[in-house]
Amino acid sequence: MKAVSRAIRAFGHFWWDFLVGDTPELALATGVLVGLAFLLNGQRIVGAILLPLVATAFLFVSTYRGRRRAPRS
Amino acid sequence: MHTSSTLILVLAVFAASLVEMVEALTIVVAAGVSRGWRPALEGAAAALVVLGVLVVAVGVPLIRYIPLDALRVVVGALLLVLGLSWLRKAILRASGHKDPHDEDRIFAATVAELSSEDEAAAALTAAARTETRKHDGVGFAVAFKGVFLEGTEVVLIVVSLGAAQHRLGLAALAAAAAAVLVAVVGLVVARQLSEVPENTIKTVVGVMLTSFGLFWVGEGAGVHWPGDDLAIPVLVGFFVLVFFVLTAFMRTQLPAPATEKAVQ
């Protein structure tokens, strides 16, 4: 029983690390992009322009968050 | 299915597998050098078999039982998470905000770690040491873990891309080809492949996974991409551009070196 619960916990940890990890903003980005794609159902040009732009915006925010900062003196 | 998207599928899976297998090879060679080749190779082979079984066990039911549109949204979301995080890491590395992946450092650290365990066995007699090397659980476990952990991401990519395009066999073949190539080259030169431009390949894979992910999410949710599958190469071009622009911008955000600050 203990082994099963340990395995389930390890499985959960793996997916949490994989999907969220230290970049929760990218998990959020994916959720937003999926939601946006459903809102744009049937669209052609708007969807093709908006989805890559939103992905880029989230990528920018995430990359900027991960920048090397000057040590505080 | 257009030839262009099939080609990008093969390239993406091959490159992703290549990068992960180079990382795995570093650990296998380190285990082989410090604990003996037999357990290291057995561990690596066992992990490859388990990964292959995972592809079949997860991929085939996905293709058979899940409606294509739902599958594409789920798979697209998975690819987006993976692709965006690879691309982020690639931008941070290319702009100097993160140290590049260093196989030599990982190799040295793994050998040092395994050698210290080997010293404990040094007290054994010569015969006992030979026996220990033949059935070295540590060497087997380290090689197995290295290949399995690095390969899990490849399995996800193979299953995702293969299932979404109903080309699981082709995706698995591309991954296997990369694994065989790395293994053969690694065995021939008998060392880790630190010369492989891993960060560049990782950038390419990040761009491809993000493009595929976005395409499948849109497609599965009902967005009509202009040019259908031809939108994928356009997305690839767009994200390559994004990579260069963001890398250039991030270079301007590097903190000033400590010496300059001291002078100021």
Coordinates of N, CA and C in Angstrom, one line a residue, chain B residues 2-189:
Chain B
H2 N 0.8 17.0 -45.5 CA 1.8 17.5 -46.4 C 3.2 16.9 -46.1
T3 N 4.0 16.9 -47.1 CA 5.4 16.4 -46.9 C 6.1 17.3 -46.0
S4 N 5.8 18.6 -46.0 CA 6.6 19.5 -45.2 C 6.4 19.2 -43.7
S5 N 5.1 18.9 -43.3 CA 4.9 18.7 -41.9 C 5.4 17.3 -41.5
T6 N 5.4 16.4 -42.4 CA 6.0 15.1 -42.1 C 7.5 15.2 -41.9
L7 N 8.1 16.0 -42.8 CA 9.6 16.3 -42.7 C 9.9 17.0 -41.3
I8 N 9.1 18.0 -41.0 CA 9.3 18.7 -39.7 C 9.1 17.7 -38.5
L9 N 8.1 16.8 -38.6 CA 7.9 15.9 -37.6 C 9.2 15.0 -37.4
V10 N 9.7 14.5 -38.5 CA 10.9 13.6 -38.4 C 12.1 14.4 -37.8
L11 N 12.2 15.6 -38.3 CA 13.4 16.4 -37.9 C 13.3 16.7 -36.4
A12 N 12.0 17.1 -36.0 CA 11.8 17.5 -34.6 C 12.1 16.3 -33.7
V13 N 11.6 15.1 -34.0 CA 11.8 14.0 -33.1 C 13.2 13.5 -33.2
F14 N 13.8 13.5 -34.3 CA 15.2 13.1 -34.5 C 16.1 14.0 -33.6
A15 N 15.9 15.3 -33.8 CA 16.8 16.3 -33.1 C 16.6 16.2 -31.6
A16 N 15.3 16.1 -31.1 CA 15.0 16.0 -29.7 C 15.7 14.7 -29.1
S17 N 15.5 13.6 -29.8 CA 16.1 12.4 -29.4 C 17.7 12.5 -29.4
L18 N 18.2 13.2 -30.4 CA 19.7 13.3 -30.5 C 20.2 14.0 -29.2
V19 N 19.5 15.2 -28.9 CA 20.0 16.0 -27.7 C 19.9 15.2 -26.5
E20 N 18.8 14.5 -26.2 CA 18.6 13.8 -25.0 C 19.5 12.6 -24.9
M21 N 19.7 11.9 -26.0 CA 20.6 10.8 -26.0 C 22.1 11.1 -25.8
V22 N 22.5 12.3 -26.3 CA 23.8 12.8 -26.1 C 24.0 13.0 -24.5
E23 N 23.0 13.6 -23.9 CA 23.0 13.7 -22.5 C 23.1 12.4 -21.8
A24 N 22.3 11.4 -22.2 CA 22.3 10.1 -21.6 C 23.6 9.4 -21.8
L25 N 24.2 9.6 -23.0 CA 25.5 8.9 -23.3 C 26.6 9.4 -22.3
T26 N 26.5 10.7 -22.0 CA 27.5 11.2 -21.0 C 27.5 10.4 -19.7
I27 N 26.2 10.1 -19.3 CA 26.1 9.3 -18.0 C 26.5 7.9 -18.2
V28 N 26.1 7.3 -19.4 CA 26.5 5.9 -19.6 C 28.0 5.7 -19.7
V29 N 28.6 6.6 -20.4 CA 30.1 6.6 -20.5 C 30.8 6.7 -19.2
A30 N 30.2 7.7 -18.4 CA 30.8 7.9 -17.0 C 30.6 6.6 -16.2
A31 N 29.5 6.0 -16.3 CA 29.2 4.8 -15.5 C 30.1 3.7 -16.1
G32 N 30.3 3.6 -17.4 CA 31.2 2.6 -18.0 C 32.6 2.7 -17.6
V33 N 33.1 3.9 -17.6 CA 34.5 4.2 -17.3 C 34.8 3.9 -15.8
S34 N 33.9 4.3 -15.0 CA 34.2 4.1 -13.5 C 33.7 2.9 -12.9
R35 N 32.6 2.2 -13.5 CA 32.1 1.0 -12.8 C 32.2 -0.2 -13.7
G36 N 32.7 -0.1 -14.9 CA 32.7 -1.2 -15.8 C 31.7 -1.1 -16.9
W37 N 32.0 -1.6 -18.2 CA 31.2 -1.4 -19.3 C 29.9 -2.3 -19.3
R38 N 30.1 -3.5 -18.8 CA 29.0 -4.4 -18.9 C 27.7 -3.9 -18.2
P39 N 27.8 -3.6 -16.9 CA 26.6 -3.1 -16.3 C 26.1 -1.8 -16.9
A40 N 27.0 -1.0 -17.3 CA 26.5 0.3 -17.9 C 25.7 0.1 -19.2
L41 N 26.3 -0.8 -20.0 CA 25.6 -1.1 -21.3 C 24.3 -1.8 -21.1
E42 N 24.3 -2.7 -20.1 CA 23.0 -3.5 -19.8 C 22.0 -2.5 -19.2
G43 N 22.4 -1.6 -18.4 CA 21.4 -0.6 -17.9 C 20.9 0.3 -19.0
A44 N 21.7 0.7 -19.9 CA 21.3 1.6 -21.0 C 20.3 0.8 -21.9
A45 N 20.6 -0.5 -22.2 CA 19.8 -1.3 -23.1 C 18.4 -1.5 -22.4
A46 N 18.5 -1.8 -21.1 CA 17.2 -2.1 -20.4 C 16.3 -0.9 -20.4
A47 N 16.9 0.3 -20.3 CA 16.1 1.6 -20.3 C 15.5 1.8 -21.7
L48 N 16.3 1.5 -22.7 CA 15.8 1.7 -24.1 C 14.6 0.8 -24.3
V49 N 14.7 -0.5 -23.8 CA 13.5 -1.4 -24.0 C 12.3 -0.9 -23.3
V50 N 12.5 -0.4 -22.0 CA 11.3 0.1 -21.3 C 10.7 1.3 -22.0
L51 N 11.6 2.2 -22.5 CA 11.1 3.4 -23.3 C 10.3 3.0 -24.5
G52 N 10.8 1.9 -25.2 CA 10.1 1.4 -26.4 C 8.7 0.9 -26.0
V53 N 8.6 0.1 -24.9 CA 7.4 -0.4 -24.5 C 6.4 0.7 -24.1
L54 N 6.9 1.8 -23.5 CA 6.1 2.9 -23.1 C 5.5 3.6 -24.3
V55 N 6.3 3.7 -25.4 CA 5.8 4.3 -26.6 C 4.6 3.5 -27.2
V56 N 4.7 2.2 -27.2 CA 3.6 1.4 -27.7 C 2.4 1.4 -26.8
A57 N 2.7 1.3 -25.5 CA 1.7 1.1 -24.5 C 0.8 2.4 -24.4
V58 N 1.5 3.6 -24.5 CA 0.7 4.8 -24.4 C 0.3 5.3 -25.8
G59 N 1.1 5.2 -26.8 CA 0.8 5.8 -28.1 C -0.3 5.1 -28.8
V60 N -0.3 3.7 -28.8 CA -1.3 3.0 -29.6 C -2.7 3.2 -29.1
P61 N -3.0 3.1 -27.8 CA -4.4 3.4 -27.3 C -4.8 4.8 -27.6
L62 N -3.8 5.8 -27.5 CA -4.2 7.2 -27.8 C -4.7 7.3 -29.2
I63 N -4.0 6.7 -30.2 CA -4.4 6.8 -31.6 C -5.8 6.1 -31.8
R64 N -6.0 4.9 -31.2 CA -7.2 4.1 -31.4 C -8.4 4.7 -30.8
Y65 N -8.3 5.2 -29.5 CA -9.5 5.4 -28.8 C -9.9 6.9 -28.5
I66 N -8.9 7.8 -28.8 CA -9.3 9.2 -28.5 C -9.6 10.0 -29.8
P67 N -10.7 10.7 -29.8 CA -11.0 11.5 -31.0 C -9.9 12.4 -31.5
L68 N -9.7 12.5 -32.8 CA -8.5 13.2 -33.3 C -8.4 14.7 -32.8
D69 N -9.6 15.4 -32.8 CA -9.5 16.8 -32.4 C -9.1 17.0 -30.9
A70 N -9.7 16.1 -30.1 CA -9.4 16.2 -28.6 C -7.9 15.8 -28.4
L71 N -7.5 14.8 -29.2 CA -6.1 14.4 -29.1 C -5.1 15.5 -29.5
R72 N -5.5 16.2 -30.5 CA -4.6 17.3 -31.0 C -4.5 18.5 -30.0
V73 N -5.6 18.8 -29.3 CA -5.6 19.8 -28.3 C -4.7 19.4 -27.1
V74 N -4.9 18.2 -26.6 CA -4.1 17.7 -25.5 C -2.6 17.6 -25.9
V75 N -2.4 17.0 -27.0 CA -1.0 16.8 -27.5 C -0.4 18.2 -27.8
G76 N -1.1 19.1 -28.4 CA -0.6 20.4 -28.7 C -0.2 21.2 -27.4
A77 N -1.1 21.0 -26.4 CA -0.8 21.7 -25.1 C 0.5 21.1 -24.5
L78 N 0.6 19.8 -24.6 CA 1.9 19.2 -24.0 C 3.1 19.7 -24.8
L79 N 3.0 19.7 -26.1 CA 4.1 20.2 -26.9 C 4.4 21.7 -26.7
L80 N 3.4 22.5 -26.4 CA 3.6 23.9 -26.1 C 4.3 24.1 -24.8
V81 N 3.9 23.3 -23.8 CA 4.6 23.4 -22.5 C 6.1 23.1 -22.7
L82 N 6.4 22.0 -23.4 CA 7.7 21.5 -23.6 C 8.5 22.5 -24.5
G83 N 7.9 22.9 -25.6 CA 8.5 23.8 -26.6 C 8.9 25.1 -26.0
L84 N 7.9 25.7 -25.3 CA 8.1 27.1 -24.8 C 9.2 27.0 -23.8
S85 N 9.3 25.9 -23.0 CA 10.3 25.9 -21.9 C 11.7 25.6 -22.5
W86 N 11.8 24.8 -23.6 CA 13.1 24.6 -24.3 C 13.5 25.9 -24.9
L87 N 12.6 26.6 -25.6 CA 12.9 27.9 -26.3 C 13.4 29.0 -25.2
R88 N 12.7 29.0 -24.1 CA 13.1 30.0 -23.0 C 14.5 29.7 -22.6
K89 N 14.8 28.4 -22.4 CA 16.1 28.0 -21.9 C 17.2 28.4 -23.0
A90 N 16.8 28.1 -24.2 CA 17.7 28.4 -25.3 C 18.0 29.9 -25.4
I91 N 17.0 30.7 -25.2 CA 17.2 32.2 -25.3 C 18.1 32.6 -24.2
L92 N 17.8 32.1 -23.0 CA 18.6 32.5 -21.8 C 20.1 32.1 -22.0
R93 N 20.3 30.9 -22.6 CA 21.7 30.4 -22.8 C 22.4 31.2 -23.9
A94 N 21.7 31.5 -25.0 CA 22.3 32.2 -26.1 C 22.6 33.6 -25.7
S95 N 21.8 34.2 -24.8 CA 22.0 35.6 -24.4 C 23.0 35.8 -23.2
G96 N 23.4 34.7 -22.7 CA 24.4 34.7 -21.6 C 23.8 34.8 -20.2
H97 N 22.4 34.6 -20.1 CA 21.8 34.7 -18.8 C 21.8 33.3 -18.1
K98 N 22.2 32.3 -18.8 CA 22.2 30.9 -18.2 C 23.5 30.3 -18.8
D99 N 24.2 29.5 -18.0 CA 25.4 28.8 -18.5 C 25.0 27.7 -19.5
P100 N 25.7 27.6 -20.6 CA 25.4 26.5 -21.6 C 25.6 25.1 -20.9
H101 N 24.8 24.2 -21.5 CA 24.9 22.8 -21.0 C 26.3 22.3 -21.2
D102 N 27.0 21.8 -20.2 CA 28.4 21.4 -20.3 C 28.5 19.9 -20.1
E103 N 28.7 19.2 -21.1 CA 28.8 17.7 -21.0 C 30.1 17.3 -20.3
D104 N 31.1 18.1 -20.5 CA 32.4 17.7 -19.8 C 32.3 17.8 -18.3
R105 N 31.6 18.9 -17.9 CA 31.4 19.1 -16.4 C 30.6 18.0 -15.8
I106 N 29.5 17.6 -16.5 CA 28.6 16.6 -16.1 C 29.3 15.2 -16.0
F107 N 30.1 15.0 -17.0 CA 30.9 13.7 -17.1 C 31.9 13.7 -15.9
A108 N 32.6 14.7 -15.7 CA 33.6 14.7 -14.6 C 32.9 14.6 -13.2
A109 N 31.7 15.2 -13.1 CA 31.0 15.1 -11.8 C 30.5 13.7 -11.6
T110 N 30.0 13.1 -12.6 CA 29.4 11.7 -12.5 C 30.5 10.7 -12.2
V111 N 31.7 10.9 -12.9 CA 32.8 9.9 -12.7 C 33.3 10.1 -11.3
A112 N 33.4 11.3 -10.8 CA 33.9 11.6 -9.4 C 33.0 10.9 -8.4
E113 N 31.7 11.1 -8.6 CA 30.7 10.5 -7.7 C 30.8 9.0 -7.7
L114 N 30.8 8.4 -8.9 CA 30.9 6.9 -9.0 C 32.2 6.4 -8.5
S115 N 33.3 7.1 -8.7 CA 34.6 6.7 -8.3 C 34.7 6.6 -6.8
S116 N 34.1 7.6 -6.1 CA 34.2 7.6 -4.6 C 33.5 6.4 -4.1
E117 N 32.4 5.9 -4.8 CA 31.7 4.7 -4.3 C 32.6 3.5 -4.6
D118 N 33.4 3.6 -5.7 CA 34.3 2.5 -6.1 C 35.4 2.3 -5.1
E119 N 35.8 3.5 -4.5 CA 36.9 3.4 -3.5 C 36.5 2.5 -2.3
A120 N 35.2 2.6 -2.0 CA 34.8 1.8 -0.8 C 34.9 0.3 -1.1
A121 N 34.8 0.0 -2.4 CA 34.9 -1.4 -2.8 C 36.4 -1.8 -3.0
A122 N 37.3 -0.9 -2.9 CA 38.7 -1.2 -3.1 C 39.3 -2.1 -2.1
A123 N 38.6 -2.1 -0.9 CA 39.1 -3.0 0.1 C 38.9 -4.5 -0.2
L124 N 38.0 -4.7 -1.1 CA 37.7 -6.1 -1.5 C 38.9 -6.8 -2.1
T125 N 38.9 -8.1 -2.2 CA 40.0 -8.8 -2.8 C 39.8 -8.6 -4.3
A126 N 40.9 -8.9 -5.1 CA 40.8 -8.8 -6.6 C 39.7 -9.6 -7.2
A127 N 39.6 -10.8 -6.7 CA 38.5 -11.7 -7.3 C 37.2 -11.2 -7.0
A128 N 37.0 -10.7 -5.7 CA 35.7 -10.1 -5.3 C 35.4 -8.9 -6.1
R129 N 36.5 -8.1 -6.4 CA 36.3 -6.9 -7.2 C 35.8 -7.2 -8.6
T130 N 36.4 -8.2 -9.2 CA 36.0 -8.6 -10.6 C 34.5 -9.0 -10.6
E131 N 34.2 -9.8 -9.6 CA 32.8 -10.3 -9.4 C 31.8 -9.1 -9.3
T132 N 32.3 -8.1 -8.4 CA 31.4 -6.9 -8.2 C 31.2 -6.1 -9.5
R133 N 32.3 -6.0 -10.3 CA 32.2 -5.3 -11.6 C 31.2 -5.9 -12.5
K134 N 31.2 -7.3 -12.5 CA 30.4 -8.1 -13.4 C 28.9 -7.8 -13.1
H135 N 28.6 -7.8 -11.8 CA 27.2 -7.6 -11.4 C 27.0 -6.3 -10.6
D136 N 27.6 -5.2 -11.2 CA 27.6 -3.9 -10.5 C 26.2 -3.3 -10.6
G137 N 25.5 -3.3 -9.5 CA 24.1 -2.7 -9.4 C 24.2 -1.2 -9.6
V138 N 25.2 -0.6 -9.1 CA 25.3 0.9 -9.1 C 25.5 1.3 -10.6
G139 N 26.5 0.7 -11.3 CA 26.7 1.0 -12.7 C 25.5 0.8 -13.5
F140 N 24.7 -0.3 -13.3 CA 23.5 -0.6 -14.0 C 22.5 0.5 -13.7
A141 N 22.3 0.7 -12.4 CA 21.2 1.7 -12.0 C 21.5 3.1 -12.6
V142 N 22.8 3.5 -12.5 CA 23.1 4.9 -13.0 C 22.8 5.0 -14.5
A143 N 23.3 4.0 -15.2 CA 23.1 4.0 -16.7 C 21.6 3.9 -17.0
F144 N 20.9 3.1 -16.3 CA 19.4 2.9 -16.6 C 18.7 4.2 -16.3
K145 N 19.0 4.8 -15.1 CA 18.3 6.0 -14.7 C 18.6 7.2 -15.7
G146 N 19.9 7.3 -16.1 CA 20.3 8.3 -17.1 C 19.6 8.2 -18.4
V147 N 19.6 7.0 -19.0 CA 18.9 6.8 -20.3 C 17.4 7.0 -20.1
F148 N 16.8 6.4 -19.0 CA 15.4 6.4 -18.8 C 14.9 7.9 -18.6
L149 N 15.5 8.6 -17.8 CA 15.1 10.0 -17.5 C 15.2 10.9 -18.7
E150 N 16.4 10.8 -19.4 CA 16.6 11.6 -20.6 C 15.6 11.2 -21.7
G151 N 15.3 9.9 -21.7 CA 14.4 9.3 -22.8 C 12.9 9.6 -22.6
T152 N 12.5 9.9 -21.3 CA 11.1 10.1 -21.0 C 10.6 11.3 -21.8
E153 N 11.4 12.3 -21.9 CA 10.9 13.5 -22.7 C 10.8 13.1 -24.2
V154 N 11.7 12.3 -24.6 CA 11.7 11.8 -26.0 C 10.4 11.0 -26.3
V155 N 10.0 10.2 -25.3 CA 8.8 9.3 -25.4 C 7.6 10.3 -25.5
L156 N 7.6 11.3 -24.7 CA 6.5 12.2 -24.7 C 6.4 12.9 -26.1
I157 N 7.5 13.3 -26.6 CA 7.5 14.0 -27.9 C 7.1 13.0 -29.0
V158 N 7.7 11.8 -29.0 CA 7.3 10.8 -30.0 C 5.8 10.5 -30.0
V159 N 5.3 10.2 -28.8 CA 3.9 9.9 -28.6 C 3.0 11.1 -29.1
S160 N 3.4 12.3 -28.6 CA 2.6 13.5 -29.0 C 2.6 13.7 -30.5
L161 N 3.7 13.9 -31.0 CA 3.8 14.2 -32.5 C 3.3 13.1 -33.3
G162 N 3.7 11.8 -32.9 CA 3.3 10.7 -33.7 C 1.8 10.5 -33.6
A163 N 1.2 10.6 -32.5 CA -0.3 10.4 -32.3 C -1.1 11.4 -33.0
A164 N -0.6 12.7 -32.9 CA -1.4 13.8 -33.5 C -1.4 13.7 -35.0
Q165 N -0.4 13.2 -35.6 CA -0.3 13.1 -37.1 C -0.6 11.6 -37.5
H166 N -0.9 10.8 -36.6 CA -1.2 9.3 -36.9 C 0.1 8.7 -37.6
R167 N 1.2 9.1 -37.1 CA 2.5 8.6 -37.6 C 3.4 8.2 -36.5
L168 N 2.8 7.4 -35.6 CA 3.6 6.9 -34.4 C 4.8 6.1 -34.8
G169 N 4.6 5.2 -35.8 CA 5.8 4.4 -36.3 C 6.9 5.2 -36.8
L170 N 6.6 6.2 -37.6 CA 7.6 7.1 -38.2 C 8.3 7.9 -37.1
A171 N 7.5 8.4 -36.2 CA 8.1 9.2 -35.1 C 9.1 8.3 -34.2
A172 N 8.6 7.1 -33.9 CA 9.4 6.2 -33.1 C 10.7 5.8 -33.9
L173 N 10.6 5.6 -35.2 CA 11.7 5.3 -36.0 C 12.8 6.4 -36.0
A174 N 12.3 7.6 -36.1 CA 13.2 8.8 -36.1 C 13.9 8.9 -34.8
A175 N 13.2 8.6 -33.7 CA 13.9 8.7 -32.3 C 14.9 7.6 -32.2
A176 N 14.5 6.4 -32.7 CA 15.4 5.2 -32.6 C 16.6 5.4 -33.4
A177 N 16.5 6.1 -34.6 CA 17.6 6.3 -35.5 C 18.6 7.2 -34.8
A178 N 18.1 8.3 -34.1 CA 19.0 9.2 -33.4 C 19.7 8.5 -32.2
A179 N 18.9 7.6 -31.5 CA 19.5 6.9 -30.4 C 20.6 6.0 -30.9
V180 N 20.4 5.3 -32.0 CA 21.4 4.4 -32.5 C 22.6 5.1 -33.0
L181 N 22.4 6.3 -33.7 CA 23.5 7.1 -34.2 C 24.4 7.6 -33.0
V182 N 23.7 8.1 -32.0 CA 24.5 8.5 -30.8 C 25.3 7.4 -30.1
A183 N 24.6 6.2 -30.0 CA 25.2 5.1 -29.4 C 26.4 4.6 -30.2
V184 N 26.3 4.5 -31.5 CA 27.4 4.0 -32.4 C 28.6 5.0 -32.3
V185 N 28.3 6.3 -32.5 CA 29.3 7.3 -32.4 C 30.0 7.3 -31.1
G186 N 29.2 7.2 -30.0 CA 29.7 7.2 -28.6 C 30.6 6.0 -28.4
L187 N 30.2 4.8 -28.9 CA 31.0 3.6 -28.7 C 32.3 3.7 -29.5
V188 N 32.2 4.2 -30.7 CA 33.4 4.3 -31.5 C 34.4 5.2 -30.9
V189 N 34.0 6.4 -30.4 CA 34.9 7.3 -29.9 C 35.1 7.1 -28.4

